[in-house]
Coordinates of C-alpha atoms in Angstrom, one line a residue:
M1 CA 12.9 -18.9 -9.3
V2 CA 9.5 -19.5 -10.8
R3 CA 7.9 -23.0 -10.6
W4 CA 5.5 -23.2 -13.5
R5 CA 2.4 -25.4 -13.9
S6 CA -0.3 -25.6 -16.5
G7 CA -3.8 -26.7 -15.4
T8 CA -7.5 -26.4 -16.1
V9 CA -10.1 -24.4 -14.0
R10 CA -12.6 -26.9 -12.6
A11 CA -14.6 -24.5 -10.4
I12 CA -14.9 -21.0 -9.1
R13 CA -14.8 -21.2 -5.3
R14 CA -15.5 -17.6 -4.2
R15 CA -14.8 -14.0 -5.1
W16 CA -14.0 -10.8 -3.3
R17 CA -13.0 -7.4 -4.6
G18 CA -10.2 -7.8 -7.2
A19 CA -9.7 -11.5 -6.7
V20 CA -11.2 -14.9 -7.7
E21 CA -10.4 -18.2 -5.9
L22 CA -10.3 -21.3 -8.1
D23 CA -10.0 -25.0 -8.1
V24 CA -7.5 -26.0 -10.7
Q25 CA -6.8 -29.5 -12.0
I26 CA -3.1 -30.4 -12.7
G27 CA -2.9 -34.0 -13.8
D28 CA -4.2 -36.1 -10.9
E29 CA -3.8 -33.2 -8.4
Q30 CA -6.2 -30.4 -7.6
M31 CA -4.9 -27.0 -6.4
R32 CA -6.4 -23.9 -4.9
A33 CA -5.4 -21.0 -7.1
L34 CA -6.0 -17.2 -7.0
A35 CA -6.5 -15.0 -10.0
Y36 CA -6.6 -11.2 -10.2
P37 CA -9.0 -10.4 -13.0
G38 CA -7.6 -6.9 -13.3
L39 CA -4.3 -8.4 -14.4
V40 CA -5.3 -11.7 -16.2
G41 CA -9.0 -11.4 -17.1
E42 CA -12.0 -13.3 -15.7
P43 CA -11.3 -17.1 -15.4
E44 CA -14.1 -19.6 -16.2
P45 CA -14.4 -23.3 -15.7
G46 CA -12.7 -25.1 -18.5
D47 CA -10.0 -22.4 -19.0
R48 CA -6.4 -23.4 -19.3
V49 CA -4.3 -21.4 -16.7
L50 CA -0.6 -20.9 -16.3
L51 CA 0.3 -21.0 -12.6
N52 CA 3.2 -19.9 -10.4
V53 CA 3.3 -22.6 -7.7
G54 CA 6.6 -21.9 -6.1
A55 CA 5.5 -20.3 -2.8
L56 CA 2.7 -22.9 -2.5
V57 CA 4.9 -26.0 -2.9
M58 CA 7.5 -24.5 -0.5
G59 CA 4.8 -23.8 2.2
L60 CA 5.5 -20.0 2.2
G61 CA 3.0 -17.3 3.1
T62 CA 0.7 -17.1 0.1
G63 CA -2.4 -18.1 1.9
G64 CA -2.1 -21.6 0.4
Y65 CA -2.6 -20.5 -3.2
A66 CA -1.0 -21.1 -6.6
L67 CA -1.1 -17.8 -8.5
V68 CA -2.6 -17.4 -11.9
V69 CA -0.1 -15.8 -14.3
A70 CA -2.2 -16.0 -17.5
L71 CA -5.2 -17.4 -19.3
P72 CA -3.2 -18.2 -22.4
D73 CA -6.0 -19.3 -24.6
R74 CA -8.4 -16.4 -23.7
L75 CA -6.4 -13.3 -23.1
P76 CA -8.4 -10.3 -21.8
P77 CA -9.0 -7.4 -24.1
D78 CA -7.1 -4.2 -23.8
P79 CA -8.6 -1.7 -21.3
V80 CA -11.2 0.5 -22.9
D81 CA -9.1 3.6 -22.2
A82 CA -5.8 2.0 -23.5
G83 CA -3.8 4.1 -25.9
T84 CA -0.4 5.5 -26.5
T85 CA -0.9 8.7 -24.4
R86 CA -0.6 9.2 -20.7
D87 CA -4.2 10.4 -20.4
A88 CA -5.2 7.3 -18.3
G89 CA -2.1 7.4 -16.2
H90 CA 1.5 6.2 -16.6
L91 CA 2.4 5.1 -13.0
V92 CA 4.1 1.7 -13.4
K93 CA 4.0 -0.7 -10.5
A94 CA 5.5 -4.2 -10.1
R95 CA 7.9 -2.6 -12.5
Y96 CA 9.7 -4.6 -15.1
T97 CA 8.0 -7.8 -14.1
P98 CA 5.8 -9.6 -16.6
L99 CA 2.7 -8.4 -14.9
Q100 CA 3.6 -4.8 -14.4
A101 CA 0.5 -2.6 -14.1
I102 CA 0.2 0.8 -15.6
L103 CA -2.0 3.0 -13.4
L104 CA -3.2 6.5 -12.8
G105 CA -1.2 8.1 -10.0
V106 CA -3.1 10.4 -7.6
D107 CA -0.7 13.2 -8.2
E108 CA 0.2 12.9 -11.9
E109 CA -0.8 15.3 -14.6
A110 CA -3.9 13.3 -15.8
S111 CA -5.3 12.8 -12.2
P112 CA -8.4 14.8 -11.2
H113 CA -6.6 15.3 -7.9
R114 CA -3.5 16.9 -9.4
A115 CA -4.3 20.4 -8.2
V116 CA -5.0 19.3 -4.7
M117 CA -1.9 17.2 -4.5
E118 CA 0.3 20.1 -5.9
R119 CA -0.9 22.3 -3.0
A120 CA -0.6 19.6 -0.3
E121 CA 2.4 20.1 1.9
S122 CA 1.3 19.1 5.4
L123 CA -0.7 16.4 7.2
D124 CA -2.0 19.2 9.5
G125 CA -1.2 17.2 12.7
M126 CA -3.2 14.2 11.6
P127 CA -2.7 11.1 13.8
V128 CA -1.1 8.3 11.8
V129 CA -0.9 4.8 13.3
T130 CA 2.0 2.6 12.0
A131 CA 2.0 -1.2 12.3
D132 CA 4.4 -3.8 11.1
L133 CA 1.7 -6.4 10.2
H134 CA -1.4 -6.1 8.1
S135 CA -3.4 -8.1 10.7
A136 CA -3.2 -5.1 13.0
L137 CA -5.4 -3.0 10.7
P138 CA -8.9 -4.2 11.9
A139 CA -7.8 -4.1 15.5
I140 CA -6.6 -0.6 15.3
L141 CA -9.8 0.4 13.6
A142 CA -11.8 -1.3 16.3
G143 CA -10.0 0.6 19.0
L144 CA -10.5 3.9 17.2
R145 CA -14.2 3.3 16.6
A146 CA -14.7 2.4 20.2
D147 CA -14.3 6.1 21.1
N148 CA -15.0 7.9 17.8
S149 CA -17.4 6.1 15.5
G150 CA -17.5 9.0 13.1
A151 CA -13.8 9.5 12.3
R152 CA -12.8 9.1 8.7
V153 CA -10.0 6.5 8.6
A154 CA -7.8 5.9 5.6
Y155 CA -5.3 3.0 5.0
V156 CA -2.0 3.6 3.4
M157 CA -0.6 0.2 2.2
T158 CA 3.1 -0.1 1.7
D159 CA 4.8 -2.7 -0.5
G160 CA 6.5 -4.9 2.1
G161 CA 4.0 -7.7 1.8
A162 CA 1.5 -8.5 -0.9
L163 CA 1.7 -6.0 -3.8
P164 CA -1.9 -6.3 -5.0
A165 CA -4.3 -4.9 -2.4
W166 CA -6.8 -7.4 -3.9
F167 CA -5.1 -10.2 -2.0
S168 CA -6.5 -9.0 1.3
R169 CA -10.0 -10.3 2.2
T170 CA -9.6 -8.0 5.3
L171 CA -9.6 -4.9 3.1
D172 CA -12.6 -6.2 1.2
G173 CA -14.5 -6.6 4.4
L174 CA -13.5 -3.2 5.6
R175 CA -14.5 -1.3 2.5
D176 CA -17.6 0.3 4.2
H177 CA -15.5 1.2 7.3
L178 CA -12.6 3.0 5.6
A179 CA -12.5 6.3 3.7
G180 CA -10.3 4.5 1.2
T181 CA -7.0 2.7 0.6
V182 CA -3.9 4.2 -1.0
T183 CA -1.4 1.8 -2.3
T184 CA 2.2 3.1 -2.4
G185 CA 5.5 2.1 -3.8
Q186 CA 5.2 -1.1 -5.9
A187 CA 1.9 -2.0 -4.2
F188 CA -1.2 -1.4 -6.3
G189 CA -5.0 -2.0 -6.4
G190 CA -6.1 0.6 -3.9
D191 CA -8.7 3.3 -4.4
L192 CA -5.8 5.7 -5.1
E193 CA -2.3 4.9 -6.3
A194 CA 0.8 6.7 -5.0
S195 CA 4.5 6.4 -5.8
T196 CA 5.8 7.0 -2.2
V197 CA 4.6 6.8 1.4
H198 CA 4.9 10.5 1.5
T199 CA 2.5 11.0 -1.4
G200 CA 0.2 8.3 0.0
L201 CA -0.1 10.1 3.3
L202 CA -0.8 13.4 1.7
A203 CA -3.5 11.8 -0.5
A204 CA -5.1 10.2 2.5
R205 CA -5.4 13.5 4.2
H206 CA -6.2 15.9 1.3
V207 CA -8.0 13.6 -1.2
L208 CA -9.7 11.0 1.0
G209 CA -10.3 13.6 3.8
A210 CA -9.0 11.3 6.5
D211 CA -9.0 12.3 10.1
V212 CA -6.7 9.4 11.0
T213 CA -4.6 7.2 8.8
V214 CA -3.2 3.7 9.3
V215 CA 0.1 2.7 7.6
A216 CA 1.0 -0.9 7.3
Q217 CA 2.3 -3.4 4.7
G218 CA 0.0 -5.7 2.9
P219 CA -0.5 -9.3 4.0
G220 CA 2.2 -11.9 3.6
N221 CA 5.2 -10.1 5.1
L222 CA 8.8 -11.1 4.3
G223 CA 11.1 -12.2 7.1
T224 CA 14.3 -14.1 7.8
G225 CA 14.2 -14.3 11.6
T226 CA 17.0 -11.7 11.9
P227 CA 16.7 -8.3 13.5
W228 CA 17.0 -6.4 10.2
G229 CA 15.6 -9.0 7.8
F230 CA 11.9 -8.2 8.0
S231 CA 9.9 -6.1 5.6
G232 CA 7.9 -4.5 8.5
V233 CA 11.0 -2.8 9.9
A234 CA 10.2 -0.1 7.2
L235 CA 7.5 1.2 9.5
G236 CA 10.3 3.1 11.2
E237 CA 10.8 5.0 7.9
A238 CA 7.1 5.7 7.8
V239 CA 7.4 7.3 11.3
N240 CA 10.0 9.6 9.8
A241 CA 7.8 10.4 6.8
I242 CA 4.9 11.3 9.1
A243 CA 7.0 13.6 11.1
V244 CA 8.5 15.3 8.1
L245 CA 5.0 16.0 6.8
G246 CA 3.7 17.4 10.0
G247 CA 1.7 14.4 11.2
R248 CA 1.4 12.8 14.6
P249 CA 3.0 9.3 14.6
V250 CA 1.4 6.6 16.8
G251 CA 3.2 3.3 16.9
S252 CA 1.1 0.1 17.2
L253 CA 3.5 -2.1 19.0
R254 CA 3.7 -5.8 18.2
V255 CA 3.1 -7.4 21.6
S256 CA 2.3 -11.1 21.9
D257 CA 1.6 -13.7 24.6
G258 CA 0.7 -16.4 22.0
D259 CA 3.6 -16.5 19.6
G260 CA 5.8 -19.5 20.3
R261 CA 9.0 -17.8 19.1
P262 CA 10.9 -16.2 21.9
R263 CA 11.9 -13.2 19.7
H264 CA 8.3 -12.2 19.3
R265 CA 7.0 -12.8 22.9
G266 CA 6.5 -9.6 24.9
V267 CA 7.5 -6.9 22.5
S268 CA 8.6 -8.3 19.2
H269 CA 12.2 -7.6 18.3
H270 CA 10.9 -6.1 15.0
S271 CA 9.1 -3.3 16.9
L272 CA 12.2 -2.7 19.0
T273 CA 14.3 -2.4 15.8
A274 CA 11.8 -0.2 13.9
Y275 CA 11.1 2.2 16.7
G276 CA 14.4 2.0 18.5
K277 CA 16.8 2.1 15.5
V278 CA 15.0 3.1 12.3
A279 CA 12.7 5.8 13.5
L280 CA 14.8 9.0 13.9
T281 CA 12.0 11.0 15.4
S282 CA 9.6 10.5 18.3
A283 CA 6.3 8.7 18.2
D284 CA 3.6 7.9 20.7
L285 CA 3.8 4.2 21.7
P286 CA 0.6 3.2 23.4
V287 CA 0.5 0.3 25.8
P288 CA -2.8 -1.0 27.2
D289 CA -3.3 -1.3 30.9
G290 CA -5.1 -4.6 30.7
L291 CA -2.1 -6.9 29.9
E292 CA -1.5 -9.9 32.1
P293 CA 0.9 -8.8 34.9
T294 CA 3.9 -10.9 34.0
L295 CA 3.6 -9.9 30.3
A296 CA 3.1 -6.3 31.3
A297 CA 6.4 -6.3 33.3
T298 CA 8.2 -7.9 30.3
V299 CA 6.8 -5.3 28.0
D300 CA 7.7 -2.4 30.3
A301 CA 11.3 -3.6 30.6
A302 CA 11.6 -4.0 26.8
L303 CA 10.3 -0.5 26.1
A304 CA 12.2 1.3 28.8
P305 CA 15.2 2.1 26.5
L306 CA 12.8 3.6 23.9
A307 CA 11.5 6.1 26.4
E308 CA 14.5 8.4 25.6
R309 CA 13.1 9.1 22.1
H310 CA 9.5 8.1 22.2
H311 CA 6.4 8.9 24.4
L312 CA 5.2 5.7 26.2
V313 CA 1.5 6.2 26.7
R314 CA -0.6 4.1 29.0
V315 CA -4.1 3.5 27.5
R316 CA -7.2 2.2 29.3
S317 CA -8.4 -1.1 28.0
E318 CA -12.0 -1.0 29.2
G319 CA -14.3 -1.7 26.3
L320 CA -11.6 -2.7 23.8
D321 CA -12.2 -6.4 24.1
E322 CA -15.9 -5.8 23.2
A323 CA -14.9 -3.6 20.3
L324 CA -12.5 -6.3 19.0
R325 CA -15.1 -9.0 19.2
A326 CA -17.5 -6.7 17.2
S327 CA -15.0 -6.3 14.4
P328 CA -16.7 -6.5 11.0
V329 CA -13.9 -8.8 9.8
G330 CA -12.3 -11.8 11.5
L331 CA -9.1 -11.2 13.6
S332 CA -6.1 -13.4 12.8
T333 CA -2.4 -13.0 13.0
M334 CA 0.0 -15.8 12.0
G335 CA -3.0 -18.2 12.2
R336 CA -3.9 -17.1 15.8
G337 CA -7.2 -15.6 16.6
L338 CA -8.2 -13.1 19.3
D339 CA -8.3 -15.6 22.1
Q340 CA -5.1 -17.2 21.1
D341 CA -3.1 -13.9 21.0
H342 CA -5.2 -11.5 22.9
A343 CA -2.3 -9.2 23.8
Y344 CA -1.5 -8.6 20.1
F345 CA -4.9 -7.4 19.2
L346 CA -5.5 -5.5 22.5
T347 CA -2.3 -3.5 21.9
A348 CA -3.2 -2.6 18.4
A349 CA -6.7 -1.5 19.6
A350 CA -5.0 0.6 22.2
A351 CA -3.1 2.4 19.4
G352 CA -6.4 3.1 17.7
R353 CA -8.0 4.4 20.9
H354 CA -5.0 6.7 21.5
A355 CA -5.2 8.0 17.9
A356 CA -8.8 8.8 18.5
S357 CA -7.9 10.8 21.6
L358 CA -5.6 13.0 19.6
L359 CA -8.4 14.3 17.3
G360 CA -9.1 17.9 18.1
S361 CA -6.1 18.1 20.5

């Protein structure tokens, strides 16, 4: 349940799109906190804040933040377009929680994109890269850009991790490198809002004009260490949605030589579950040719059973390391950087390179 604290803002640390990082004083203790101005208003030094500190005190994956629930003594004004009609949208996300947000859905009646979305039925063969971790996004983008710097790339964010897209500093850093972000399901804060992955994919193609789309959950995934108890397993359902809509699924495999947990070394058991059991249709599963030989043998053995349903694709790795090191945002997964888990990022980049090769095919 919620662990509440009340404190006072001492300083504004930094800002990025949609988020403000704060120092908050609680008695004799100082905490790092995160506020979303779109939900709670703009915090200032001296403000009293109500915080949810549960995940922080338990050491869970919030990035080390207490989360601001309200500025109780200085509530933000109603939005300028607030009213009792649906003219500004009526899509409710984080539904029936105290901070539910009412937004304009890309395909609802008041949307300027309504007519386009009503006509949208197909992805027209668009390559769509699926990944089970948010950290794969910049690596996939790096691999794609290595061979096709002009492709329009959209990001469809699912609701398995962070619900506000604003939590992601990666997305803030990639703003000039993406055609846009579509937040789906209960996730919100993207350039476009969609109720389902299907609608999000169609919006990426027909509203954002994407040539390639990446689908992944937001940062801060949920996992229990069991085969089925991981939010990223839902990427298998994304593969099904891509196929139903006439897209070309490309799976970014979670491969690691740096993770200390045996279940994630080689090919993560989550990738094997998502593609081997949840995905009911075929996808291209790219594997880079530059993996260390022992790791490569382990990966090939793990993927062999998936070859009955999926297309295992060997991708050249030349130039991918350079592309990864030139990423406009830092690369990090589970606290490990490029040199600490090179195989993870290289495999994601290979998926991006393969997606680029499908353009025009």
